[in-house]
């Protein structure tokens, strides 16, 4: 398979760092390793996880998607408004997801057809969609949503929160797509060397457009879960989520230069960030420090990654 | 015992290992002052490793280095510079968006006012002097990106001279140069030699070595094979020492082209790059396209392959007019294009040999979008064996292979697609003679199977050796066409450079 020693040592390095963190936290707080708390961590990480799967694909093409948080915000308020208008829940969800995918598609077309660099295109889209969310709601939250809809965010499937199930499905689907399908291999190839990919006959533009559409779709999906849980769609919702998603992908070892990284790395990255948040909460650390600690963890992860790379 | 004082530089019993490989094993290399010393060997023989040790990039596991008789330790490239060792890398290491002068004195700029400011006037005066010494007519204030590769090469030489280098290592300096530019470089090398500067010269082009070098050292598989005066050896001797076996005829030619035309290009024009190009290619024919670098050879290939659009003209495949708008379409019509620049335009460096070979056939081996990786591996394995690709396994990342093997991986990718027409742009650039011979044999075999091959090459012996017919391009125009029987190097050069339409 694709796995070689370099991949292993990188991945193991991450897993070991993660296990050490868990061990340390379990010593520091007896509430940490409880079933309830673990479910809590998983539930909290499901939203970032879903977004990060799309972000992984985008970064594998050597791109970036800064608009995920804003797409989440806009699709959330519009879906909430659709629900208020009384249309069936399934239909509202469908339209919300369609909207998210379409915005992502526009991102992709700006990048591939008009050749705006991904950073600029999605930065513009981030501001634009956030502005639309404010305009649409006139700055007011939309609350009091349909019970059926709220199940997405609050429901349980057996012992597991429904958001965790959705996130798990997204991760498995992302893995299968990237590592088992020919499309995944083509995406790795174009991230590795776009010119070579094009000259080999890979429809590079189509794939790049696709990953941004997928990223938009997953952002909208994450938004549904968040709104379902909060029972409120505020125009400001999802602000800054792009950073958590990018952080998770980067901590998970996916390279910004494209073509190198994996969904499993991202999963660990998402969990590491969630555990940091959770651990700092349990230890009653001021939320001001939270950002600082996250920043340090990202820096350390990058250094470790670089070290593992060099060694191989 | 050899008088070690005689040598300006001597490396004794050098050993260097990398995980899993012994790159150099007990190698001795001695260079005299004021000589041009060629270093030859196949890819992976250890030339680059040895030079990197001299340039302070690697340190040896074992052995000693003497400079002018004294044992030295070259712990970093900076140390090498201060010892008077300059290295000109194969891939030029200039900063494109800085000026020529800035590049020459990068990191060593003259200062004034308490070292707070760069003394630009002095810098450019000094640069001008260095360039003048090389008889290089280029304004030191020009940006490096704006000057041709050959002049960039000279700027590297100027840079090496500006550190008062007594030893200059040149790693394949002519691989991107035209014949004329190579002449100029050789002139400079001879005058450096007269000034007592030692040049260590790495090249795959044996003709050049015989022209310029005084002595030659041959490495093979990390071992020192021989060091000798060049005048005591023949080209065949060197090849034999490099590959360790007899090579057959370097340019096999067992096939003759068939009658039916598979590709015809009519009146193709594109701005100033291509002007009214007309030619045809028959089944099983090897059509050479010769010309100077920048004459429009690669541009022609790119236009045919659907990479660049063109203003006017028609392309016929098997007699049918086609319009090709992307490489994907070209591939579907049975074209293949091995690009000139393996690293930038061909390989997926971070991916495995298997992935690189099979990228074009994933669809064919997929059910519902999911390829059978088992079958793909078997397929890749078949090509590795058939093309004698040296790799530990199919999962090895391509970046860990030598240049020749990387090239074979790329060729395998195209063969996988069974193209009817294969365009090869400088297929043997920078690869060793053993791999070259294999690629020539492969071209001959493909032609025998009926594949039409367009061979773009700057190496005249190569293009003359394996083409059935040769067209010459100058400034976007076809200036000559020759059959295999009538062609000579002179005739090609006359059309390529002088531009007189050669009546044949």
PDB file of N, CA, C and O in Angstrom, chain B residues 287-332:
ATOM      1  N   UNK B 287      10.715  10.428 -35.994  1.00  0.00           N
ATOM      2  CA  UNK B 287      10.946  11.730 -36.613  1.00  0.00           C
ATOM      3  C   UNK B 287      11.699  12.608 -35.621  1.00  0.00           C
ATOM      4  O   UNK B 287      11.198  12.918 -34.543  1.00  0.00           O
ATOM      5  N   UNK B 288      12.907  12.973 -35.966  1.00  0.00           N
ATOM      6  CA  UNK B 288      13.682  13.834 -35.081  1.00  0.00           C
ATOM      7  C   UNK B 288      13.348  15.293 -35.328  1.00  0.00           C
ATOM      8  O   UNK B 288      13.172  15.696 -36.468  1.00  0.00           O
ATOM      9  N   UNK B 289      13.225  16.061 -34.242  1.00  0.00           N
ATOM     10  CA  UNK B 289      13.074  17.509 -34.403  1.00  0.00           C
ATOM     11  C   UNK B 289      14.274  18.152 -33.743  1.00  0.00           C
ATOM     12  O   UNK B 289      14.473  18.043 -32.530  1.00  0.00           O
ATOM     13  N   UNK B 290      15.079  18.804 -34.576  1.00  0.00           N
ATOM     14  CA  UNK B 290      16.301  19.411 -34.070  1.00  0.00           C
ATOM     15  C   UNK B 290      16.171  20.928 -34.119  1.00  0.00           C
ATOM     16  O   UNK B 290      15.246  21.453 -34.716  1.00  0.00           O
ATOM     17  N   UNK B 291      17.103  21.586 -33.493  1.00  0.00           N
ATOM     18  CA  UNK B 291      17.071  23.043 -33.457  1.00  0.00           C
ATOM     19  C   UNK B 291      17.657  23.508 -32.150  1.00  0.00           C
ATOM     20  O   UNK B 291      17.870  22.724 -31.231  1.00  0.00           O
ATOM     21  N   UNK B 292      17.945  24.787 -32.086  1.00  0.00           N
ATOM     22  CA  UNK B 292      18.521  25.327 -30.865  1.00  0.00           C
ATOM     23  C   UNK B 292      17.451  25.391 -29.779  1.00  0.00           C
ATOM     24  O   UNK B 292      16.257  25.371 -30.073  1.00  0.00           O
ATOM     25  N   UNK B 293      17.904  25.498 -28.535  1.00  0.00           N
ATOM     26  CA  UNK B 293      16.954  25.684 -27.443  1.00  0.00           C
ATOM     27  C   UNK B 293      16.220  27.001 -27.661  1.00  0.00           C
ATOM     28  O   UNK B 293      16.831  28.012 -28.003  1.00  0.00           O
ATOM     29  N   UNK B 294      14.913  26.960 -27.521  1.00  0.00           N
ATOM     30  CA  UNK B 294      14.135  28.172 -27.726  1.00  0.00           C
ATOM     31  C   UNK B 294      13.706  28.377 -29.163  1.00  0.00           C
ATOM     32  O   UNK B 294      13.096  29.384 -29.498  1.00  0.00           O
ATOM     33  N   UNK B 295      14.013  27.409 -30.040  1.00  0.00           N
ATOM     34  CA  UNK B 295      13.659  27.566 -31.451  1.00  0.00           C
ATOM     35  C   UNK B 295      12.185  27.306 -31.697  1.00  0.00           C
ATOM     36  O   UNK B 295      11.650  27.675 -32.735  1.00  0.00           O
ATOM     37  N   UNK B 296      11.516  26.657 -30.742  1.00  0.00           N
ATOM     38  CA  UNK B 296      10.095  26.394 -30.908  1.00  0.00           C
ATOM     39  C   UNK B 296       9.755  24.916 -30.947  1.00  0.00           C
ATOM     40  O   UNK B 296       8.629  24.544 -31.225  1.00  0.00           O
ATOM     41  N   UNK B 297      10.737  24.066 -30.617  1.00  0.00           N
ATOM     42  CA  UNK B 297      10.499  22.623 -30.673  1.00  0.00           C
ATOM     43  C   UNK B 297       9.495  22.195 -29.624  1.00  0.00           C
ATOM     44  O   UNK B 297       8.504  21.523 -29.908  1.00  0.00           O
ATOM     45  N   UNK B 298       9.755  22.610 -28.359  1.00  0.00           N
ATOM     46  CA  UNK B 298       8.846  22.239 -27.275  1.00  0.00           C
ATOM     47  C   UNK B 298       7.481  22.881 -27.479  1.00  0.00           C
ATOM     48  O   UNK B 298       6.447  22.261 -27.226  1.00  0.00           O
ATOM     49  N   UNK B 299       7.481  24.116 -27.998  1.00  0.00           N
ATOM     50  CA  UNK B 299       6.219  24.820 -28.235  1.00  0.00           C
ATOM     51  C   UNK B 299       5.372  24.061 -29.244  1.00  0.00           C
ATOM     52  O   UNK B 299       4.156  23.972 -29.095  1.00  0.00           O
ATOM     53  N   UNK B 300       6.032  23.496 -30.254  1.00  0.00           N
ATOM     54  CA  UNK B 300       5.317  22.712 -31.253  1.00  0.00           C
ATOM     55  C   UNK B 300       4.664  21.497 -30.597  1.00  0.00           C
ATOM     56  O   UNK B 300       3.484  21.204 -30.810  1.00  0.00           O
ATOM     57  N   UNK B 301       5.447  20.814 -29.771  1.00  0.00           N
ATOM     58  CA  UNK B 301       4.928  19.629 -29.092  1.00  0.00           C
ATOM     59  C   UNK B 301       3.748  20.001 -28.201  1.00  0.00           C
ATOM     60  O   UNK B 301       2.726  19.312 -28.175  1.00  0.00           O
ATOM     61  N   UNK B 302       3.882  21.106 -27.484  1.00  0.00           N
ATOM     62  CA  UNK B 302       2.804  21.530 -26.574  1.00  0.00           C
ATOM     63  C   UNK B 302       1.539  21.881 -27.342  1.00  0.00           C
ATOM     64  O   UNK B 302       0.428  21.607 -26.891  1.00  0.00           O
ATOM     65  N   UNK B 303       1.717  22.496 -28.515  1.00  0.00           N
ATOM     66  CA  UNK B 303       0.542  22.862 -29.317  1.00  0.00           C
ATOM     67  C   UNK B 303      -0.172  21.599 -29.797  1.00  0.00           C
ATOM     68  O   UNK B 303      -1.398  21.493 -29.718  1.00  0.00           O
ATOM     69  N   UNK B 304       0.598  20.618 -30.253  1.00  0.00           N
ATOM     70  CA  UNK B 304      -0.017  19.387 -30.749  1.00  0.00           C
ATOM     71  C   UNK B 304      -0.720  18.653 -29.607  1.00  0.00           C
ATOM     72  O   UNK B 304      -1.815  18.121 -29.762  1.00  0.00           O
ATOM     73  N   UNK B 305      -0.136  18.674 -28.445  1.00  0.00           N
ATOM     74  CA  UNK B 305      -0.663  17.911 -27.305  1.00  0.00           C
ATOM     75  C   UNK B 305      -1.810  18.640 -26.592  1.00  0.00           C
ATOM     76  O   UNK B 305      -2.310  18.188 -25.577  1.00  0.00           O
ATOM     77  N   UNK B 306      -2.190  19.804 -27.088  1.00  0.00           N
ATOM     78  CA  UNK B 306      -3.352  20.481 -26.502  1.00  0.00           C
ATOM     79  C   UNK B 306      -3.051  21.275 -25.248  1.00  0.00           C
ATOM     80  O   UNK B 306      -3.964  21.659 -24.518  1.00  0.00           O
ATOM     81  N   UNK B 307      -1.777  21.524 -24.981  1.00  0.00           N
ATOM     82  CA  UNK B 307      -1.443  22.307 -23.785  1.00  0.00           C
ATOM     83  C   UNK B 307      -1.595  23.803 -24.087  1.00  0.00           C
ATOM     84  O   UNK B 307      -2.231  24.530 -23.345  1.00  0.00           O
ATOM     85  N   UNK B 308      -1.011  24.238 -25.208  1.00  0.00           N
ATOM     86  CA  UNK B 308      -1.145  25.641 -25.607  1.00  0.00           C
ATOM     87  C   UNK B 308      -2.049  25.705 -26.832  1.00  0.00           C
ATOM     88  O   UNK B 308      -2.009  24.824 -27.685  1.00  0.00           O
ATOM     89  N   UNK B 309      -2.833  26.763 -26.925  1.00  0.00           N
ATOM     90  CA  UNK B 309      -3.654  26.921 -28.119  1.00  0.00           C
ATOM     91  C   UNK B 309      -2.808  27.575 -29.206  1.00  0.00           C
ATOM     92  O   UNK B 309      -1.771  28.159 -28.919  1.00  0.00           O
ATOM     93  N   UNK B 310      -3.260  27.445 -30.454  1.00  0.00           N
ATOM     94  CA  UNK B 310      -2.511  28.084 -31.543  1.00  0.00           C
ATOM     95  C   UNK B 310      -3.462  28.890 -32.406  1.00  0.00           C
ATOM     96  O   UNK B 310      -4.673  28.732 -32.343  1.00  0.00           O
ATOM     97  N   UNK B 311      -2.875  29.806 -33.209  1.00  0.00           N
ATOM     98  CA  UNK B 311      -3.703  30.742 -33.964  1.00  0.00           C
ATOM     99  C   UNK B 311      -4.383  30.083 -35.157  1.00  0.00           C
ATOM    100  O   UNK B 311      -5.568  30.267 -35.387  1.00  0.00           O
ATOM    101  N   UNK B 312      -3.608  29.338 -35.927  1.00  0.00           N
ATOM    102  CA  UNK B 312      -4.201  28.734 -37.116  1.00  0.00           C
ATOM    103  C   UNK B 312      -3.462  27.450 -37.437  1.00  0.00           C
ATOM    104  O   UNK B 312      -2.355  27.219 -36.961  1.00  0.00           O
ATOM    105  N   UNK B 313      -4.079  26.633 -38.263  1.00  0.00           N
ATOM    106  CA  UNK B 313      -3.455  25.383 -38.648  1.00  0.00           C
ATOM    107  C   UNK B 313      -4.358  24.207 -38.353  1.00  0.00           C
ATOM    108  O   UNK B 313      -5.358  24.341 -37.640  1.00  0.00           O
ATOM    109  N   UNK B 314      -4.013  23.059 -38.917  1.00  0.00           N
ATOM    110  CA  UNK B 314      -4.843  21.868 -38.749  1.00  0.00           C
ATOM    111  C   UNK B 314      -3.983  20.679 -38.363  1.00  0.00           C
ATOM    112  O   UNK B 314      -2.826  20.578 -38.773  1.00  0.00           O
ATOM    113  N   UNK B 315      -4.583  19.798 -37.580  1.00  0.00           N
ATOM    114  CA  UNK B 315      -3.893  18.577 -37.200  1.00  0.00           C
ATOM    115  C   UNK B 315      -4.761  17.392 -37.624  1.00  0.00           C
ATOM    116  O   UNK B 315      -5.971  17.378 -37.376  1.00  0.00           O
ATOM    117  N   UNK B 316      -4.150  16.427 -38.295  1.00  0.00           N
ATOM    118  CA  UNK B 316      -4.867  15.227 -38.716  1.00  0.00           C
ATOM    119  C   UNK B 316      -4.254  14.011 -38.038  1.00  0.00           C
ATOM    120  O   UNK B 316      -3.041  13.842 -38.043  1.00  0.00           O
ATOM    121  N   UNK B 317      -5.105  13.188 -37.448  1.00  0.00           N
ATOM    122  CA  UNK B 317      -4.626  11.920 -36.907  1.00  0.00           C
ATOM    123  C   UNK B 317      -5.305  10.805 -37.684  1.00  0.00           C
ATOM    124  O   UNK B 317      -6.535  10.793 -37.815  1.00  0.00           O
ATOM    125  N   UNK B 318      -4.520   9.900 -38.235  1.00  0.00           N
ATOM    126  CA  UNK B 318      -5.036   8.826 -39.091  1.00  0.00           C
ATOM    127  C   UNK B 318      -5.931   9.398 -40.191  1.00  0.00           C
ATOM    128  O   UNK B 318      -6.975   8.829 -40.517  1.00  0.00           O
ATOM    129  N   UNK B 319      -5.571  10.542 -40.711  1.00  0.00           N
ATOM    130  CA  UNK B 319      -6.311  11.117 -41.821  1.00  0.00           C
ATOM    131  C   UNK B 319      -7.538  11.925 -41.441  1.00  0.00           C
ATOM    132  O   UNK B 319      -8.156  12.557 -42.278  1.00  0.00           O
ATOM    133  N   UNK B 320      -7.901  11.897 -40.137  1.00  0.00           N
ATOM    134  CA  UNK B 320      -9.080  12.647 -39.718  1.00  0.00           C
ATOM    135  C   UNK B 320      -8.638  13.949 -39.052  1.00  0.00           C
ATOM    136  O   UNK B 320      -7.737  13.947 -38.216  1.00  0.00           O
ATOM    137  N   UNK B 321      -9.308  15.029 -39.385  1.00  0.00           N
ATOM    138  CA  UNK B 321      -8.973  16.300 -38.761  1.00  0.00           C
ATOM    139  C   UNK B 321      -9.442  16.280 -37.306  1.00  0.00           C
ATOM    140  O   UNK B 321     -10.563  15.853 -37.013  1.00  0.00           O
ATOM    141  N   UNK B 322      -8.588  16.705 -36.421  1.00  0.00           N
ATOM    142  CA  UNK B 322      -8.960  16.688 -35.007  1.00  0.00           C
ATOM    143  C   UNK B 322      -8.743  18.066 -34.404  1.00  0.00           C
ATOM    144  O   UNK B 322      -7.974  18.875 -34.916  1.00  0.00           O
ATOM    145  N   UNK B 323      -9.458  18.328 -33.302  1.00  0.00           N
ATOM    146  CA  UNK B 323      -9.158  19.531 -32.541  1.00  0.00           C
ATOM    147  C   UNK B 323      -8.903  19.089 -31.107  1.00  0.00           C
ATOM    148  O   UNK B 323      -9.715  18.428 -30.487  1.00  0.00           O
ATOM    149  N   UNK B 324      -7.723  19.401 -30.634  1.00  0.00           N
ATOM    150  CA  UNK B 324      -7.291  18.916 -29.314  1.00  0.00           C
ATOM    151  C   UNK B 324      -7.171  20.109 -28.384  1.00  0.00           C
ATOM    152  O   UNK B 324      -6.368  21.015 -28.625  1.00  0.00           O
ATOM    153  N   UNK B 325      -7.976  20.132 -27.342  1.00  0.00           N
ATOM    154  CA  UNK B 325      -7.985  21.308 -26.470  1.00  0.00           C
ATOM    155  C   UNK B 325      -7.374  21.088 -25.098  1.00  0.00           C
ATOM    156  O   UNK B 325      -7.248  22.021 -24.312  1.00  0.00           O
ATOM    157  N   UNK B 326      -7.015  19.850 -24.796  1.00  0.00           N
ATOM    158  CA  UNK B 326      -6.396  19.601 -23.491  1.00  0.00           C
ATOM    159  C   UNK B 326      -5.571  18.330 -23.590  1.00  0.00           C
ATOM    160  O   UNK B 326      -5.801  17.505 -24.490  1.00  0.00           O
ATOM    161  N   UNK B 327      -4.622  18.160 -22.677  1.00  0.00           N
ATOM    162  CA  UNK B 327      -3.841  16.921 -22.684  1.00  0.00           C
ATOM    163  C   UNK B 327      -4.741  15.693 -22.573  1.00  0.00           C
ATOM    164  O   UNK B 327      -4.469  14.663 -23.187  1.00  0.00           O
ATOM    165  N   UNK B 328      -5.830  15.823 -21.798  1.00  0.00           N
ATOM    166  CA  UNK B 328      -6.743  14.690 -21.648  1.00  0.00           C
ATOM    167  C   UNK B 328      -7.285  14.250 -23.002  1.00  0.00           C
ATOM    168  O   UNK B 328      -7.321  13.056 -23.303  1.00  0.00           O
ATOM    169  N   UNK B 329      -7.668  15.223 -23.821  1.00  0.00           N
ATOM    170  CA  UNK B 329      -8.192  14.885 -25.148  1.00  0.00           C
ATOM    171  C   UNK B 329      -7.097  14.268 -26.018  1.00  0.00           C
ATOM    172  O   UNK B 329      -7.346  13.327 -26.759  1.00  0.00           O
ATOM    173  N   UNK B 330      -5.900  14.826 -25.915  1.00  0.00           N
ATOM    174  CA  UNK B 330      -4.792  14.302 -26.704  1.00  0.00           C
ATOM    175  C   UNK B 330      -4.546  12.834 -26.362  1.00  0.00           C
ATOM    176  O   UNK B 330      -4.359  11.993 -27.244  1.00  0.00           O
ATOM    177  N   UNK B 331      -4.601  12.534 -25.070  1.00  0.00           N
ATOM    178  CA  UNK B 331      -4.349  11.162 -24.624  1.00  0.00           C
ATOM    179  C   UNK B 331      -5.426  10.231 -25.173  1.00  0.00           C
ATOM    180  O   UNK B 331      -5.142   9.132 -25.646  1.00  0.00           O
ATOM    181  N   UNK B 332      -6.665  10.710 -25.132  1.00  0.00           N
ATOM    182  CA  UNK B 332      -7.755   9.870 -25.654  1.00  0.00           C
ATOM    183  C   UNK B 332      -7.603   9.617 -27.149  1.00  0.00           C
ATOM    184  O   UNK B 332      -8.095   8.634 -27.674  1.00  0.00           O
TER     185      UNK B 332
END
